[in-house]
XYZ file of C-alpha atoms in Angstrom:
647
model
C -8.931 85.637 28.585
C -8.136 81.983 27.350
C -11.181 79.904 26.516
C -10.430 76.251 27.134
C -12.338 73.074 26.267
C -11.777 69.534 27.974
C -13.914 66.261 26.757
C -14.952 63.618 29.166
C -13.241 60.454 28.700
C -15.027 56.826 27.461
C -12.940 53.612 27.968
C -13.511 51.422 25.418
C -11.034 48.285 27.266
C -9.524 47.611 29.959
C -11.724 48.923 32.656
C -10.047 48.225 36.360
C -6.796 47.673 34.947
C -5.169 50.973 35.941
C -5.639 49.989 39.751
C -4.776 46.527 39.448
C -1.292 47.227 37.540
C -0.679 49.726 40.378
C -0.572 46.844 43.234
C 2.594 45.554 41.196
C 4.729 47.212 43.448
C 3.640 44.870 45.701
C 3.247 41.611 43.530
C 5.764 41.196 40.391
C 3.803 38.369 38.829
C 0.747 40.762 38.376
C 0.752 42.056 34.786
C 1.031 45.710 33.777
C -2.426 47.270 33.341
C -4.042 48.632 29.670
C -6.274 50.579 28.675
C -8.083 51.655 25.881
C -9.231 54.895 26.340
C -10.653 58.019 24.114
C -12.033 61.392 24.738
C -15.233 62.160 24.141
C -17.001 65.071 21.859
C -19.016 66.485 25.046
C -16.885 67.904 27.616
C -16.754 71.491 29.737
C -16.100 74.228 28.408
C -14.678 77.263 29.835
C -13.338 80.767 30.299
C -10.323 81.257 32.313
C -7.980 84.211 33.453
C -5.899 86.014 35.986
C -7.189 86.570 39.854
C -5.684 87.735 43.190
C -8.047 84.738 44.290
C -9.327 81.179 43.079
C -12.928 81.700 41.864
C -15.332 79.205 39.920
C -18.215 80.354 38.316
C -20.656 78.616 36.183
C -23.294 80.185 33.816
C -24.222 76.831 32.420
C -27.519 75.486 32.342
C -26.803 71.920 32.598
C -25.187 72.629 36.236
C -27.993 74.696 37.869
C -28.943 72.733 40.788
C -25.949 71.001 41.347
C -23.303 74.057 41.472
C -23.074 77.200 43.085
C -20.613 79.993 42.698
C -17.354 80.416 45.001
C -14.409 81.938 45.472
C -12.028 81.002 47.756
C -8.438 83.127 49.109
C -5.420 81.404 47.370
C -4.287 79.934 50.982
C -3.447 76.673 50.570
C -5.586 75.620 54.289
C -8.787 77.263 52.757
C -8.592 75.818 49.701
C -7.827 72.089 51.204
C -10.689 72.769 53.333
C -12.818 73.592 50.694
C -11.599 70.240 48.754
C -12.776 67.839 51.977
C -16.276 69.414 51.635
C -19.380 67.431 49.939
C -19.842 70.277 47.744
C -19.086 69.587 43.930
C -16.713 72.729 43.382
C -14.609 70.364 46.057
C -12.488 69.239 43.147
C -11.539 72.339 41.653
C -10.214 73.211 45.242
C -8.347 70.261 45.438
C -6.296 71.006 42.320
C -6.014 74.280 42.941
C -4.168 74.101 46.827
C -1.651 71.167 44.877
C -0.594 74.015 42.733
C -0.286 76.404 44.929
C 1.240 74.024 47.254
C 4.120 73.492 44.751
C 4.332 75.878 42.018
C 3.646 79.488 44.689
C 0.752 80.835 41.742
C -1.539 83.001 42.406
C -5.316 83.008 41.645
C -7.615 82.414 38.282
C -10.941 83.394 37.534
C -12.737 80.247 35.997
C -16.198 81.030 33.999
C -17.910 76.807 33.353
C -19.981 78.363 30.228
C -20.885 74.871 28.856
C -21.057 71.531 30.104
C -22.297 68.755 27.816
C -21.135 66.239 29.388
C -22.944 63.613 31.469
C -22.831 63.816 35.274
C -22.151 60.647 37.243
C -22.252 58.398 34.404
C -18.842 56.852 34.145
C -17.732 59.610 31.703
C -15.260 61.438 34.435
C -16.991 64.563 34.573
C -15.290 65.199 37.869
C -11.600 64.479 36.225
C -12.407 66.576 33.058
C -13.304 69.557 35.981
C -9.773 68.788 37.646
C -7.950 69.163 34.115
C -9.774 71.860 32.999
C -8.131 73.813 36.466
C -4.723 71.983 36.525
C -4.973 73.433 32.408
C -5.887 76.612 33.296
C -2.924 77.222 36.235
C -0.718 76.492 33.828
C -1.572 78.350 30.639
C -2.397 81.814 32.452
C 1.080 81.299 34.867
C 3.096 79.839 31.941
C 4.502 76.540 34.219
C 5.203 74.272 30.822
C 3.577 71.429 31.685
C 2.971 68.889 29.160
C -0.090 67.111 29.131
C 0.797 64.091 31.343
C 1.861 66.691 34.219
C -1.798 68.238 33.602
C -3.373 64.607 34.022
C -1.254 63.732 37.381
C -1.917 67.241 38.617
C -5.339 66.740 37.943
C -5.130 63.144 39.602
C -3.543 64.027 42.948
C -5.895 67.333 43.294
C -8.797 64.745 42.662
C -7.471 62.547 45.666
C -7.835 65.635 48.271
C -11.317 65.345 47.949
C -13.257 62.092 49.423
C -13.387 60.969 45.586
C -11.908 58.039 44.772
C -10.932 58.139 41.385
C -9.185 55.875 38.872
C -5.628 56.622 37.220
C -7.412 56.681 34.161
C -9.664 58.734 34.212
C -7.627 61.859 33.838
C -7.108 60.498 30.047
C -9.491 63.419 29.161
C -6.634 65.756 29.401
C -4.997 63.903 25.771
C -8.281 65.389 23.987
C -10.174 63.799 21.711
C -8.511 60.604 19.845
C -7.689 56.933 21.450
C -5.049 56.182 23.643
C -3.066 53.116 25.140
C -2.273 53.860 28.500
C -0.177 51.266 29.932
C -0.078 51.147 34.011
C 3.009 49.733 35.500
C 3.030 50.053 39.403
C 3.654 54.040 39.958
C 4.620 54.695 36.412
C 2.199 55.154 33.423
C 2.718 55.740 29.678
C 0.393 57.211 27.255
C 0.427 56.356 23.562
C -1.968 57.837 20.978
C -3.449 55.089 18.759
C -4.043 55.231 14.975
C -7.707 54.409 13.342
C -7.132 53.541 9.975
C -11.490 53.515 9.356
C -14.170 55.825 11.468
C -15.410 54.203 14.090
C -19.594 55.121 15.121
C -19.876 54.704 18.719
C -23.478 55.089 20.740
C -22.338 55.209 24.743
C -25.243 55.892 26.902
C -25.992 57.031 30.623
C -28.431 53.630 31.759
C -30.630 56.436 34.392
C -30.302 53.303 37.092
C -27.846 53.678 39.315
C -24.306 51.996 40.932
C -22.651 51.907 44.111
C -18.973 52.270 42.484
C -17.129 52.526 45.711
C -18.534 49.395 46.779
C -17.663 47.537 43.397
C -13.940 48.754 43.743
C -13.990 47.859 47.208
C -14.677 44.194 47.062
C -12.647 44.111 43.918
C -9.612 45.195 45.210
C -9.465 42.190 48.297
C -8.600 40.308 45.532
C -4.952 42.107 45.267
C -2.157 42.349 45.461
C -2.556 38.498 46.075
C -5.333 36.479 45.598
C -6.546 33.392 47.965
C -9.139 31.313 46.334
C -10.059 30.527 43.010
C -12.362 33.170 42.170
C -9.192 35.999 43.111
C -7.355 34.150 40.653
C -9.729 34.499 37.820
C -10.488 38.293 38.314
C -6.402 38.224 38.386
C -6.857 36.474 35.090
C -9.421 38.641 33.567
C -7.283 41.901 34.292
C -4.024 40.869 33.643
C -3.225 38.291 30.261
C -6.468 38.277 29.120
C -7.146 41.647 29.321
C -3.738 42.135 27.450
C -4.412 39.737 24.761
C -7.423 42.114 24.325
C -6.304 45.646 23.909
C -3.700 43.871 21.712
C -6.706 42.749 19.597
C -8.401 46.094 19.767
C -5.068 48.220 18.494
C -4.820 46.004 15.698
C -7.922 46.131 14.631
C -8.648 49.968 14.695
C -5.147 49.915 12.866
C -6.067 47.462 10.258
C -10.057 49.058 9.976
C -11.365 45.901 11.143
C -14.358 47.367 12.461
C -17.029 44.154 12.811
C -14.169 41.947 14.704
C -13.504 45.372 16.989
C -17.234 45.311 17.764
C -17.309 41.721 18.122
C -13.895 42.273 20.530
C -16.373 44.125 22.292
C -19.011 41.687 23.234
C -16.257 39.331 23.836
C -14.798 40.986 26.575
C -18.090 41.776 28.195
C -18.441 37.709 28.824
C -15.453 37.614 30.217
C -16.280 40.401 32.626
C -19.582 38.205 33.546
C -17.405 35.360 34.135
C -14.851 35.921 35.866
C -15.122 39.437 37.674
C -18.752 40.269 37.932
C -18.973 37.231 40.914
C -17.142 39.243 42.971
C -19.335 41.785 43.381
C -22.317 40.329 42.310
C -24.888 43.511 43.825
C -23.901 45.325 41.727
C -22.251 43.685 38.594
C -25.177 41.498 38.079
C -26.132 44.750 35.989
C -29.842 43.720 34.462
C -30.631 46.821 33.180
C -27.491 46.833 31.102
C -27.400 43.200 29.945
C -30.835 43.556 29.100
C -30.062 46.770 26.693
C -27.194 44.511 25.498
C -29.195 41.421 25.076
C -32.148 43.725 22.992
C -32.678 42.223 19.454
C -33.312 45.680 17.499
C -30.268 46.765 19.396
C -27.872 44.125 17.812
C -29.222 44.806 14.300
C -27.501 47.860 14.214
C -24.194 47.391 16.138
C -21.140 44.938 15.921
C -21.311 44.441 19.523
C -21.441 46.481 22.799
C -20.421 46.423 26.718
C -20.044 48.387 29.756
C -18.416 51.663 30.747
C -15.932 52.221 33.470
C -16.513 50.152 36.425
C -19.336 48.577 34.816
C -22.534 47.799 36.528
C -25.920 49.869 35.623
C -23.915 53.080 34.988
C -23.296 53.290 31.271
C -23.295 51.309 28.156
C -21.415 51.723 24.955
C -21.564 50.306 21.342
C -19.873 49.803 18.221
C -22.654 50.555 15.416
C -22.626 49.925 11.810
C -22.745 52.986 10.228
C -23.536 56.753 10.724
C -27.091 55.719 10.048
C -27.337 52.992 12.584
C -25.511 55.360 15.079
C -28.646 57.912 14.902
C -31.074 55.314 14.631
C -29.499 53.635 18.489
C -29.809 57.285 19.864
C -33.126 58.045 18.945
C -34.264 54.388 20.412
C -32.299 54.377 23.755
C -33.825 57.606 24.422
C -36.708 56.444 23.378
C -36.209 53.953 26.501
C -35.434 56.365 28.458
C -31.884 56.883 28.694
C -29.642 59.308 27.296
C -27.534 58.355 24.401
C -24.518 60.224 22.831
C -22.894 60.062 19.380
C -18.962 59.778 19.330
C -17.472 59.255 16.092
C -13.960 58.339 16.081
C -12.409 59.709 12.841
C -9.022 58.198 11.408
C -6.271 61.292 10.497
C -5.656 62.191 6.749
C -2.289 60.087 5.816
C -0.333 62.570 4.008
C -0.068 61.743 0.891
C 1.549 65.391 -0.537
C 4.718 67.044 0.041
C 6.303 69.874 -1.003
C 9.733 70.852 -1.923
C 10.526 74.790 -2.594
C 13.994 74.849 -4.753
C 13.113 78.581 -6.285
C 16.462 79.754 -4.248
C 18.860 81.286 -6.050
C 21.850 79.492 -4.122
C 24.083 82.677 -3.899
C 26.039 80.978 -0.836
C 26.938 78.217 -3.471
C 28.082 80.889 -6.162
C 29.920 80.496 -8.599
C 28.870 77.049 -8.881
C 24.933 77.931 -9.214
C 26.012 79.565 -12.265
C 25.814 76.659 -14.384
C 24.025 74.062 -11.931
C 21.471 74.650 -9.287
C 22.367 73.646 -6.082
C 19.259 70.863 -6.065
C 21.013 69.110 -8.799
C 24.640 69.081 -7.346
C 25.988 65.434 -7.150
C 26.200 63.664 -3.712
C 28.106 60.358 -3.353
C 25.747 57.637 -1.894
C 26.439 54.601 0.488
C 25.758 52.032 -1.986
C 28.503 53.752 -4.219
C 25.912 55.671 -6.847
C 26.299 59.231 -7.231
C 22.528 61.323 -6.758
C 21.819 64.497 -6.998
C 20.453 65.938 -3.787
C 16.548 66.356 -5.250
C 16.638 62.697 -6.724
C 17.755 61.783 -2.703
C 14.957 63.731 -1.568
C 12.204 62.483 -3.967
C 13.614 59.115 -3.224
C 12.877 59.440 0.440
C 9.486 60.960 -0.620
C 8.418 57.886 -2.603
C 9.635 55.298 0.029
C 7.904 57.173 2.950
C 4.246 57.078 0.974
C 4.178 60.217 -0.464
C 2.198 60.163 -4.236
C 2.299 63.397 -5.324
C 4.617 65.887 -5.174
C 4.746 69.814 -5.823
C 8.338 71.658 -7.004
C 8.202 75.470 -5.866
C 10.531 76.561 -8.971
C 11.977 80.080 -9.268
C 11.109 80.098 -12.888
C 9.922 78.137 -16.757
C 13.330 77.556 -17.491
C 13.868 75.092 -14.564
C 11.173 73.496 -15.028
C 12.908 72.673 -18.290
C 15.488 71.447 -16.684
C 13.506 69.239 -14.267
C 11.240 68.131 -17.105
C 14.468 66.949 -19.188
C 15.688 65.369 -16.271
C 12.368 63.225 -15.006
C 10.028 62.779 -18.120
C 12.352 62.144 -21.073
C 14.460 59.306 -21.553
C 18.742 59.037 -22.416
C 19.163 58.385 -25.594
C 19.973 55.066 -26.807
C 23.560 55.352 -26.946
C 23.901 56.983 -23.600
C 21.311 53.885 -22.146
C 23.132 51.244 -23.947
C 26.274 51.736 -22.065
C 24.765 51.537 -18.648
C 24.942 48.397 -16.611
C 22.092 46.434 -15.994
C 21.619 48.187 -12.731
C 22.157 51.369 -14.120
C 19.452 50.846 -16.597
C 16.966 50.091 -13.885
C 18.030 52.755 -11.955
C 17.152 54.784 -15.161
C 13.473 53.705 -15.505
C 13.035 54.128 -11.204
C 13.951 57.705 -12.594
C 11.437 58.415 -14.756
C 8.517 56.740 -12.839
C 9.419 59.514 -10.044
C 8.811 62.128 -13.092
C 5.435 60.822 -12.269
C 4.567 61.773 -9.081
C 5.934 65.884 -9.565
C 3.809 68.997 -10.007
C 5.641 72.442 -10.602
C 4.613 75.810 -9.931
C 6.537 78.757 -10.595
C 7.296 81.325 -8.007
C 7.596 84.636 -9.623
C 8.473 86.941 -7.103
C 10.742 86.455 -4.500
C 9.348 87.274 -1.297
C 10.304 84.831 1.068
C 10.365 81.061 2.238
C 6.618 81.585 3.586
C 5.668 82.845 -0.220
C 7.379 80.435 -2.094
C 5.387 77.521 0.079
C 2.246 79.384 -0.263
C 2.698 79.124 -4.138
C 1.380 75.248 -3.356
C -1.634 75.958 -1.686
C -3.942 74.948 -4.742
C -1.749 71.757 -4.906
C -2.365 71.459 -1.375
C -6.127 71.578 -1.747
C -7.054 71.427 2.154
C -4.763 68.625 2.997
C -1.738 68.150 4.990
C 1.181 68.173 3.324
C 4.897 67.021 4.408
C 7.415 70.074 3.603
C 11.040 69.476 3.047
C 13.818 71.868 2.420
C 15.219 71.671 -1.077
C 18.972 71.986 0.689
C 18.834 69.167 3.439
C 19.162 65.591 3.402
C 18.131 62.760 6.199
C 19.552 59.531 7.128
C 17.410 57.232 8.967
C 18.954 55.403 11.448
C 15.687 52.395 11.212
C 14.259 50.833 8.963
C 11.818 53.587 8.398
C 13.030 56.871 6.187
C 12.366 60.104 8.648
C 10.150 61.595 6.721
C 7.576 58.467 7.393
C 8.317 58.841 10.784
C 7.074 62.237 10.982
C 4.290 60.912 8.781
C 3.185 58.343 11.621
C 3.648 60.848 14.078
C 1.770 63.253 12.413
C -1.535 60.370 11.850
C -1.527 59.829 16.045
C -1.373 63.670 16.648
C -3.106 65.819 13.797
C -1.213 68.766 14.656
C 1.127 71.244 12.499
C 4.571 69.244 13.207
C 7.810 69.917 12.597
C 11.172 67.318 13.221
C 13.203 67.869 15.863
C 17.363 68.682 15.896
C 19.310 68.832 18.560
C 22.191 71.468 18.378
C 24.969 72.996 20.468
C 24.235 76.706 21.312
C 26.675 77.893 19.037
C 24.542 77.033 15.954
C 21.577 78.528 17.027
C 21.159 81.486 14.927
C 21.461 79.140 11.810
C 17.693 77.565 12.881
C 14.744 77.887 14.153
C 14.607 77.213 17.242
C 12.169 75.033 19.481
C 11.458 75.434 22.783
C 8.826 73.548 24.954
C 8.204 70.415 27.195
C 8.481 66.637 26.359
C 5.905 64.746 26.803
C 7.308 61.457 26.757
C 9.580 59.586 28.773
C 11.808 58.767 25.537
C 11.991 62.781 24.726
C 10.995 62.512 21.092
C 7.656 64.027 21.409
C 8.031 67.875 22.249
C 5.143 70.123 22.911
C 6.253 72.871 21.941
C 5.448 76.672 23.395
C 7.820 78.922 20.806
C 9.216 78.466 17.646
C 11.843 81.599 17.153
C 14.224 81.827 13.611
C 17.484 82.261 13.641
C 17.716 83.374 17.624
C 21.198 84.844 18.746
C 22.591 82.523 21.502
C 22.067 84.746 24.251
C 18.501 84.739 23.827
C 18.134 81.288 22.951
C 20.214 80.315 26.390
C 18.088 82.588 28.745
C 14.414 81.673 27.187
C 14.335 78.188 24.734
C 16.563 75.833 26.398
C 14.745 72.784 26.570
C 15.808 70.391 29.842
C 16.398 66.631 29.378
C 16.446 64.216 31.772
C 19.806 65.037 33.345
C 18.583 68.487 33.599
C 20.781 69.865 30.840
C 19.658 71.885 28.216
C 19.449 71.481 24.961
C 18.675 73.019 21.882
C 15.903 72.197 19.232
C 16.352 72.900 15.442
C 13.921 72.406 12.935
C 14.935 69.168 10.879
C 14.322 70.364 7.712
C 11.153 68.188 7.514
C 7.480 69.663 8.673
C 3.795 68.848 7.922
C 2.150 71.609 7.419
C -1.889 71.481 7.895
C -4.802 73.525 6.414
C -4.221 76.189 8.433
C -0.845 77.108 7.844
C -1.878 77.979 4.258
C -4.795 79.847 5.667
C -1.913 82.298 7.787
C 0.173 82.841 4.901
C -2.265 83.825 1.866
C -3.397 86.307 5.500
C 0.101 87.268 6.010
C 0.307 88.209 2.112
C -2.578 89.939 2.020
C -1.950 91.894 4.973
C 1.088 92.956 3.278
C -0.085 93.919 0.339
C -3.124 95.698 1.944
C -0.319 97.959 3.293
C 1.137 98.870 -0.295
C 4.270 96.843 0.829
C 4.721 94.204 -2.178
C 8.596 94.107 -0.853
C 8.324 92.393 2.357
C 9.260 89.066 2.722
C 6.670 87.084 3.352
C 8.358 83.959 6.774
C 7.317 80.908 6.902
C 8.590 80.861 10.572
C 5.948 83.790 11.737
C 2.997 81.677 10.477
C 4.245 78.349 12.121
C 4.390 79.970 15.017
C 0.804 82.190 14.646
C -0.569 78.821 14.023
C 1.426 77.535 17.055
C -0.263 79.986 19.693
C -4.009 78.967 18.392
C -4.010 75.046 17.719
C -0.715 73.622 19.350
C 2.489 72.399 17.364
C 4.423 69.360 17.838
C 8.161 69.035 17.399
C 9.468 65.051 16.701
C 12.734 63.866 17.502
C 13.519 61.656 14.121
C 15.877 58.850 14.841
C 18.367 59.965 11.899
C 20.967 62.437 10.595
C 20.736 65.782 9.048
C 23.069 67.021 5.896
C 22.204 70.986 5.516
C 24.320 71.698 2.488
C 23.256 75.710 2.503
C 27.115 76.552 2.304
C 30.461 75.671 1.062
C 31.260 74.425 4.879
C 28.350 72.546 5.426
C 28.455 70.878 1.560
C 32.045 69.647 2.194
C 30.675 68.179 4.830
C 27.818 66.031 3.589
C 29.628 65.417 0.812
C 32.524 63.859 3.027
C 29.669 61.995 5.501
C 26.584 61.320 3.750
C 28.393 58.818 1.530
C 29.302 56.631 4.788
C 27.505 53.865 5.831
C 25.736 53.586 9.274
């Protein structure tokens, strides 16, 4: 049994703009639509597994009254109609006969044990019930949709019934965390934002009441072409200025500019009055919202506020001061008679650790380790200096953010080596006969000394051990982890291990960078298999993470198809962040191991990645850059020969 939790969804700007960039494929000059748009902390929760038939059942207290239990034959008539009745379970029905329709599955058992989310408040409780089915189809019959097939899924089952819902309201299926979601005609793209401060929202359910159908209904005569003034302001509103808006907002949740966000807010609202309430004025003339938004004791504790979804007295929403002033707006909307709802918008950790494990032994490099371990063999560089390959990786390290960092070592007489190396300074004579640049280089050297830590790994029991030796440097944070035998080459401006960095801040997931390689090299990696979730394919959700497959098994089950419908074949870059929880698997996996009296067994990284895979998610990124492995003689000649190119 999988237990499965979807949020509602709040838009915080650019309400109506998901329909209007649609009618583009009718009118060019109309802009694309944006929209702001975050889940929310309340949501339904759920239990969901295997059934000859399609069955909904709720044991939620929030739904008696409005739900009763069904269960309907997985015949895809019956189920449709089922979706074109006024009963609310209509929109699980709807999703359901889509995938059956298309994807031949057979039934699930869905148990609604929770709903804390609003009904009928312009929080999509309806779309978070059509993800929350479209989710469950494909977890229990293993389909590999990523989460934007789950959304349109959830969006055309939707349409079966008589609602009529936006293309944006699906955006609960992204979770919790902001997202741009750009609406171009048919196509739409999805783009998780980054929140560089918390962000203390109050959104509300008004208790009045809306006519939404009508306010879409005498909003959309205005498109695809409008014929009087008034259509050519509401044009206005939803196209450049709404643009030049959600521009504003991304920069200012990105910059923690959280008074001019909440003034933003109040902004936008007045041009909403202007220019789009008038054409529905029954129901955007709104009084009890402009009179909650208008209340004096209400502005003292916000930066500003508006309406939610397709405005009118649904909803409301604000942008308070501080945690206090968020409880204190609850507490006095419900005071009023409303119900309020806290939603706290938290900005990801930036990593600020990494890790580098260099405790090998390098017997694939013998006899050369003999004298020199393979971290400090020489490596000609572009600009014509000769690094060895841990002063390349710290380099990329420093330049990507990163301000301390931890050196797994195998044992005290390397960290010698590495102290001599970073802490104390050539002598005089040896200084003196550098050039200038050289002499630079040398103190750049030594202020790297300053960012290491070193711990010692004693025992040799795996990659997964030696990483764990850094979990007290770690200290509950998420760390970037990069192999003490690769290099990277960035092909932008930006090294790859920040770009895995930035990736890591919009996802806050265990992540890994992504490889591509012919089928012949698989049993060198680890191997990624999954679904992209973006048209660009450098986002991969991924569903397995196997080391060192043999091809046969890697061509029958982690193939991973691109566009053209080939296959290909994801490595691991040599670059991961690890989170909390990773740490939390491997000091298990030790224990476990030692519980059993076996102090021998090697203790894999890869088994914990993946453990911590099948319970929060991982994400594999595409880096736009090279990879050097220099693990053998083969592979060093190699590096050696192309790393000191330039691009």
């Amino acid at each position: 049994m999988l237990k499965l939790f979807v949020p509602g969804r709040l838009c915080l700007f650019g309400e109506h703009t998901d329909w209007a960039g649609h009618y583009r494929t009718m009118n060019a000059d109309i802009l694309p639509g944006a929209a702001i748009v975050t889940g929310i902390e309340q949501g339904v929760y759920a239990e969901v597994e295997k059934s000859t038939v399609f069955e909904v059942y709720s044991t939620a207290k929030q739904m008696e009254g409005m739900w009763s239990d069904f269960s309907c034959p997985m015949d895809e008539q019956a189920l449709k109609r089922v979706a074109r009745s006024g009963d609310f379970f209509r929109y699980c029905a709807g999703v359901a006969s889509y995938m059956l329709e298309w994807y031949k599955v057979g039934g699930v058992r869905i148990t609604i044990t929770d709903m804390t989310l609003p009904m009928k408040s312009g929080l999509s409780s309806s779309a978070a019930i059509c993800v929350l089915v479209a989710r469950a189809f494909n977890l229990i019959y293993k389909l590999n949709l990523n989460t934007m097939g789950e959304m349109n899924i959830a969006y055309v089952g939707e349409l079966r019934t008589s609602s009529r819902c936006g293309r944006l309201d699906q955006a609960c299926a992204f979770g919790v965390k902001p997202n741009l979601m750009t609406f171009d005609g048919d196509e739409i793209e999805v783009q998780t934002l980054n929140v560089k401060k918390p962000l203390y929202w109050v959104f509300a359910d008004l208790c009045a009441g809306k006519n939404t159908i009508k306010i879409l209904a005498d909003l959309n005569k205005a498109y695809p072409f409008p014929a009087n003034e008034q259509e050519r302001k509401l044009h206005e509103a939803l196209g450049v200025k709404n643009t030049e808006f959600v521009q504003r907002a991304i920069q200012y949740m990105a910059n923690g500019e959280v008074e001019q966000l909440g003034l933003l807010m109040t902004e936008t609202e007045a041009v909403f009055n202007a220019q789009v309430a008038p054409m529905c004025p029954e129901e955007l003339t709104a009084p009890k919202l402009h009179a909650i938004l208008n209340d004096k004791h209400v502005k003292t504790l916000t930066y500003g506020g508006k309406g939610v979804g397709s405005h009118g007295d649904g909803a409301v929403q604000f942008l308070t001061k501080d945690p206090n002033c968020q409880q204190q707006l609850v507490e006095y909307l419900n005071n009023l008679g409303m119900r309020a709802y806290c939603l706290t918008i938290k900005p990801v950790h930036t990593v600020r650790k990494a890790i580098i494990p260099v405790a090998g032994l390098g017997t694939r490099l013998y006899p050369a380790t003999r004298c020199l371990k393979k971290d400090f063999f020489p490596i000609p560089c572009p600009d014509g200096m000769v690094r060895p390959v841990i002063l390349i990786l710290l380099e990329e390290l420093i330049q990507s953010g990163i301000e301390e960092i931890c050196l797994v070592l195998g044992s005290e007489e390397e960290r010698k080596l590495y102290r001599e190396f970073f802490d104390h300074p050539l002598s005089s004579e040896h200084f003196n006969k550098l050039n200038a640049e050289s002499q630079e280089y040398e103190n750049r050297i030594l202020d790297i000394g300053k960012h290491l830590y070193y711990v010692i790994q004693t025992e040799k029991r795996g990659f997964g051990h030696a990483v764990y030796q850094a979990a007290n440097f770690a200290k509950g944070e998420p760390v970037l982890l990069m192999l003490g035998d690769t290099l990277s080459r960035s092909m932008t401006n930006k090294p790859c291990a920040l770009q895995l960095i930035e990736a890591y801040e919009r996802y806050n997931k265990l992540m890994l960078g992504v490889y591509p390689v012919p089928l012949t090299m698989v049993s060198h990696f680890g191997i990624m298999s999954g679904v992209w979730e973006d048209k660009d394919e450098r986002v991969l959700h991924v569903n397995t993470f196997v080391e060192k497959p043999k091809a046969s098994y890697a061509e029958e089950f982690l193939g991973v198809k691109n566009k053209k419908g080939e296959k290909e074949y994801c490595s691991v870059f040599g670059q991961y962040i690890l989170t909390p929880e990773v740490f939390m698997q491997l000091g298990a996996d030790i224990a476990a191991a030692d519980a059993s009296g076996d102090f021998s067994k090697e203790i894999e990284l890869t088994s914990a990645l993946e453990a911590v895979r099948s319970r929060s998610g991982m994400i594999g990124l595409r880096l736009k850059g090279y990879r050097y492995d220099m693990g053998n003689p083969s592979a060093l000649v190699e590096t050696v020969v192309e790393y000191s190119k330039k691009l």
